[in-house]
Coordinates of C-alpha atoms and ligand atoms in Angstrom, one line a residue:
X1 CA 106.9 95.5 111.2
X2 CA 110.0 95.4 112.9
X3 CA 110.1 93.2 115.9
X4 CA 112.6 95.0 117.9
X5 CA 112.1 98.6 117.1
X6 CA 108.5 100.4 117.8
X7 CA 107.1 102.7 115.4
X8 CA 107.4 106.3 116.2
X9 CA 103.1 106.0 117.3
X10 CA 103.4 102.7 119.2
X11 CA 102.3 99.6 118.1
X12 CA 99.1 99.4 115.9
X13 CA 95.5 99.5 117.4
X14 CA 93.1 97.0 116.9
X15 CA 89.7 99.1 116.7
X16 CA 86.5 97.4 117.1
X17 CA 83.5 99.4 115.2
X18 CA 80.2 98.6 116.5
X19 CA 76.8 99.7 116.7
X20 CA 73.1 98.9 115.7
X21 CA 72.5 97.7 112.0
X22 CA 71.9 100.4 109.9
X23 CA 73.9 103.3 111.6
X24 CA 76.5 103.3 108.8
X25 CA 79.5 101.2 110.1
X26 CA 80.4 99.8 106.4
X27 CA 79.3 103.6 105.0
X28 CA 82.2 104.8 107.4
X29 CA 84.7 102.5 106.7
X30 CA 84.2 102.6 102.7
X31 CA 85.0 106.1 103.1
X32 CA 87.9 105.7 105.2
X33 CA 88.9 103.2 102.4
X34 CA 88.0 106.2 99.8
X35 CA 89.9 108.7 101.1
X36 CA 93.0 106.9 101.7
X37 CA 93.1 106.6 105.7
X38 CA 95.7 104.7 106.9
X39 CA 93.8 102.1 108.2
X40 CA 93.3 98.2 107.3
X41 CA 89.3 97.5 107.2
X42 CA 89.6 93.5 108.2
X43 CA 87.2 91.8 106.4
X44 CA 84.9 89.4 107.9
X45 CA 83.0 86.3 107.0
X46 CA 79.5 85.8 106.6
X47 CA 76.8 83.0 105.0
X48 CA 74.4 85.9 104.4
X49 CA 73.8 86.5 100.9
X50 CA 75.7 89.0 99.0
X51 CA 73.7 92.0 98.2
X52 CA 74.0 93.9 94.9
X53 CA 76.4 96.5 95.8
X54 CA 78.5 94.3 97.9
X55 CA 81.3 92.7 96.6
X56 CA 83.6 89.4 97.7
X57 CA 86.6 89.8 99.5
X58 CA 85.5 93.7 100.3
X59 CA 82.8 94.2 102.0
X60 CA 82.7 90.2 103.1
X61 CA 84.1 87.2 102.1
X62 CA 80.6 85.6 101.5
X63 CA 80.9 81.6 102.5
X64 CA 78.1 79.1 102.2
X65 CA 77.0 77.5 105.6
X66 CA 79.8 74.0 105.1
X67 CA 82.7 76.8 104.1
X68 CA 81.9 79.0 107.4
X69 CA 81.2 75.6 109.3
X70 CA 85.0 74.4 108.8
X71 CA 86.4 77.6 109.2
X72 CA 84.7 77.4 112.6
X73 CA 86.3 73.7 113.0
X74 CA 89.4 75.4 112.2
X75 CA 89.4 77.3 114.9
X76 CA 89.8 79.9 112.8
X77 CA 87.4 83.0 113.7
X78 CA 88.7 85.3 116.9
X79 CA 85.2 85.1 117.6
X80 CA 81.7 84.7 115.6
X81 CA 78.4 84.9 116.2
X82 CA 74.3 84.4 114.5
X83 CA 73.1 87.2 113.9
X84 CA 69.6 87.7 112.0
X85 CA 70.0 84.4 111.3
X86 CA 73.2 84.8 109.2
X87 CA 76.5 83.5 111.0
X88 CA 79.0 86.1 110.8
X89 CA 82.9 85.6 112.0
X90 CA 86.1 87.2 112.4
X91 CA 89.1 85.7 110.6
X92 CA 91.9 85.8 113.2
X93 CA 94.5 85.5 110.2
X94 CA 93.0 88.5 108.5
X95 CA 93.4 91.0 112.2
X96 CA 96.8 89.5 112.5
X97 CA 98.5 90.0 109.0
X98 CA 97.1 93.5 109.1
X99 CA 98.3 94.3 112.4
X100 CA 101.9 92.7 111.7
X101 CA 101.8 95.2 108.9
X102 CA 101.9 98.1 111.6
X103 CA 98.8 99.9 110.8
X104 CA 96.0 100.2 112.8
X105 CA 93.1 97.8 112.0
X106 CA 89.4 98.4 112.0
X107 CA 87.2 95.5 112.7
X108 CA 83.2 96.2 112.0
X109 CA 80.8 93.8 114.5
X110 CA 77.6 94.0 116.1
X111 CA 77.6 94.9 119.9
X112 CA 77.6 91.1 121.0
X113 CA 80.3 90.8 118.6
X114 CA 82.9 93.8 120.4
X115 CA 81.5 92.3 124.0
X116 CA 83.1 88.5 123.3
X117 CA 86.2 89.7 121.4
X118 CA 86.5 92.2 124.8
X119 CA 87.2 89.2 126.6
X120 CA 89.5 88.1 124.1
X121 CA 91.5 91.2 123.5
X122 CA 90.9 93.8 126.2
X123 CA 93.6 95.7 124.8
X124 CA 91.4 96.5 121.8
X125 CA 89.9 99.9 121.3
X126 CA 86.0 99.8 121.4
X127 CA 83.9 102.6 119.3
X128 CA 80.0 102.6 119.5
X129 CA 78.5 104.1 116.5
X130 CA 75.4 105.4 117.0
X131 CA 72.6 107.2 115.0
X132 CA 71.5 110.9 115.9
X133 CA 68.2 109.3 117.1
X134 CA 66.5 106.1 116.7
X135 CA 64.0 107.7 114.4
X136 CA 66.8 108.4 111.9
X137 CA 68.2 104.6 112.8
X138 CA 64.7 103.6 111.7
X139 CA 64.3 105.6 108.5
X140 CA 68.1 104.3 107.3
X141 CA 67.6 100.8 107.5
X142 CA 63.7 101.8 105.3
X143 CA 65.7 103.7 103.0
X144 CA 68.1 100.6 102.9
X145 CA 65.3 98.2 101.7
X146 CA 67.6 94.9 102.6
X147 CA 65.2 93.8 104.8
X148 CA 61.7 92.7 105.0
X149 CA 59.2 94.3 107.3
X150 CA 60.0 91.9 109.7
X151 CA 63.5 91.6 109.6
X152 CA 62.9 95.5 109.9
X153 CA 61.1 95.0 113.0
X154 CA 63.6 92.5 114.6
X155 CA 66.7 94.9 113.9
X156 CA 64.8 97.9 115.2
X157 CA 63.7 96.0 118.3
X158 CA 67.5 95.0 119.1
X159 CA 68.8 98.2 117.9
X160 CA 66.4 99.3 120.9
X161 CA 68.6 97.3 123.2
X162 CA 72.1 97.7 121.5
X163 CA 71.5 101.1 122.0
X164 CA 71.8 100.7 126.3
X165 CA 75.4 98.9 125.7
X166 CA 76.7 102.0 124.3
X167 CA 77.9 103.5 127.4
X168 CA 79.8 99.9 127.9
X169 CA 82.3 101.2 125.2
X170 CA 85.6 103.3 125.2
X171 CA 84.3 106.0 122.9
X172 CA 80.5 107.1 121.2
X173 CA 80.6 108.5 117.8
X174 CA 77.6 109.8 116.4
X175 CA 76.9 108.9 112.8
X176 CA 75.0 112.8 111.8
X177 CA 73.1 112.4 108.5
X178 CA 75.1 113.8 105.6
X179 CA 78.2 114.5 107.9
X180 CA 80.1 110.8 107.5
X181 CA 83.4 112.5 107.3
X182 CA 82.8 113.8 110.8
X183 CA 83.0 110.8 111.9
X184 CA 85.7 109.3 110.1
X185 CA 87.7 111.9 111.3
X186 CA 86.0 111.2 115.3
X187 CA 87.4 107.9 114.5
X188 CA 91.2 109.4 113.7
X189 CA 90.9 111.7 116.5
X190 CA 90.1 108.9 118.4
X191 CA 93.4 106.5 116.7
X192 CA 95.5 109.3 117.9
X193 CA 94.5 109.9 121.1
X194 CA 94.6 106.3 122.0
X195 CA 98.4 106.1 120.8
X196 CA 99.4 109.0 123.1
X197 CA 97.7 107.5 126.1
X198 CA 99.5 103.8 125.2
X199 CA 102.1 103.8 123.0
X200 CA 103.6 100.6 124.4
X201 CA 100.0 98.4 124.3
X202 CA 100.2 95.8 122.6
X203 CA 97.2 93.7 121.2
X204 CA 97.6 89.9 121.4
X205 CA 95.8 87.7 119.7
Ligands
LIG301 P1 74.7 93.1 107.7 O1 74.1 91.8 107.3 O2 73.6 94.2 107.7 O3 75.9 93.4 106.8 O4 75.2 92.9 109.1 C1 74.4 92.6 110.2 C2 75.2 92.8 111.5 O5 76.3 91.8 111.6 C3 75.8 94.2 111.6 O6 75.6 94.7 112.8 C4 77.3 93.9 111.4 O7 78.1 94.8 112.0 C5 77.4 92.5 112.1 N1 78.6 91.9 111.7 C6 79.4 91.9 110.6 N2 80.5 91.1 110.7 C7 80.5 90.6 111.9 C8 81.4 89.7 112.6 O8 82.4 89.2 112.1 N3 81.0 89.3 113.8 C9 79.8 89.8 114.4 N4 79.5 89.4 115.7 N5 79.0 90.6 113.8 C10 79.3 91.0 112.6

């Protein structure tokens, strides 16, 4: 981006995407990927293991516990945290390239995730997503079958709790069963409104 000139929308958002697990953060950003949104997804680390469906370098850049551990010597997550008992970080390097590129980057964390990198970078934008209901919440992460029963449990249980940071955030989305591009386009709704009220923020990392 050029230094000296701003963009006719302001400078580009940094856009933290949280919620409980399960509520659909990664379905939402795929489809923001899918349909083209202009928006960089940042990709974050994680020594969990890769799932099926998941690939490397997409949906995380999957890094065995003495990779992640020297990234973390490196100094080089904006902030990181266990969760599950996976460690999970955020490249700095990744938010800033994207963000030097102009365009608005989303960043997916859990809720203790979005609090630290709030004291990091308060000029981020913070979206909760949540479920309809945590009945629906529940039957997602069944229908899901990642987890076992009581992993299950454990995510349900902090869901529970995640659930009473929500109003903590700048804006809720709800994530409606079958309706995901409702929500992608909350999300845009969101983008733009947030570049008419500060065209002149700028997020520094
Ligand atoms: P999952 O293993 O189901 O992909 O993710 C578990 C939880 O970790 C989700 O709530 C997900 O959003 C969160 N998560 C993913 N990446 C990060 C990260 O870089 N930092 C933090 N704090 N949480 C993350």
């Amino acid at each position: 981006m050029n230094k000296h000139k701003l963009p006719e929308q302001g400078h580009p958002l940094l856009i933290i995407l949280s919620g409980p697990s399960g509520v659909g953060k990664d379905a939402v950003v795929s489809r923001m990927r899918s349909l083209g949104k202009p928006f960089r997804i940042a990709v974050t680390a994680t020594t969990r293991l890769r799932r099926s469906h998941e690939t490397d370098g997409i949906d995380y850049y999957f890094r065995d516990k003495a990779a992640f551990q020297k990234m973390l010597i490196d100094k080089e997550f904006l902030e990181w945290a266990e969760v599950y008992g996976n460690l999970y970080g955020t490249p700095r390097s990744q938010i800033k390239k994207a963000l030097e590129s102009g365009i608005d980057v989303v960043v997916k964390t859990d809720v203790q995730g979005a609090f630290s990198i709030r004291k990091i970078v308060e000029e981020a934008v913070f979206i909760f997503l949540a479920p309809p209901n945590m009945e629906e919440l529940s039957q997602r992460l069944k229908q899901r079958m990642t987890e076992s029963p009581d992993a299950l449990r454990l995510r349900l249980k902090t869901a529970e709790s995640e659930m009473k940071e929500a109003d903590k955030f700048d804006h809720i989305v709800v994530n409606y069963e079958g309706k995901l591009d409702d929500a992608v386009v909350e999300i845009e709704k969101i983008a733009a409104s947030e570049h008419k009220r500060m065209p002149k923020r700028r997020v520094q990392l």
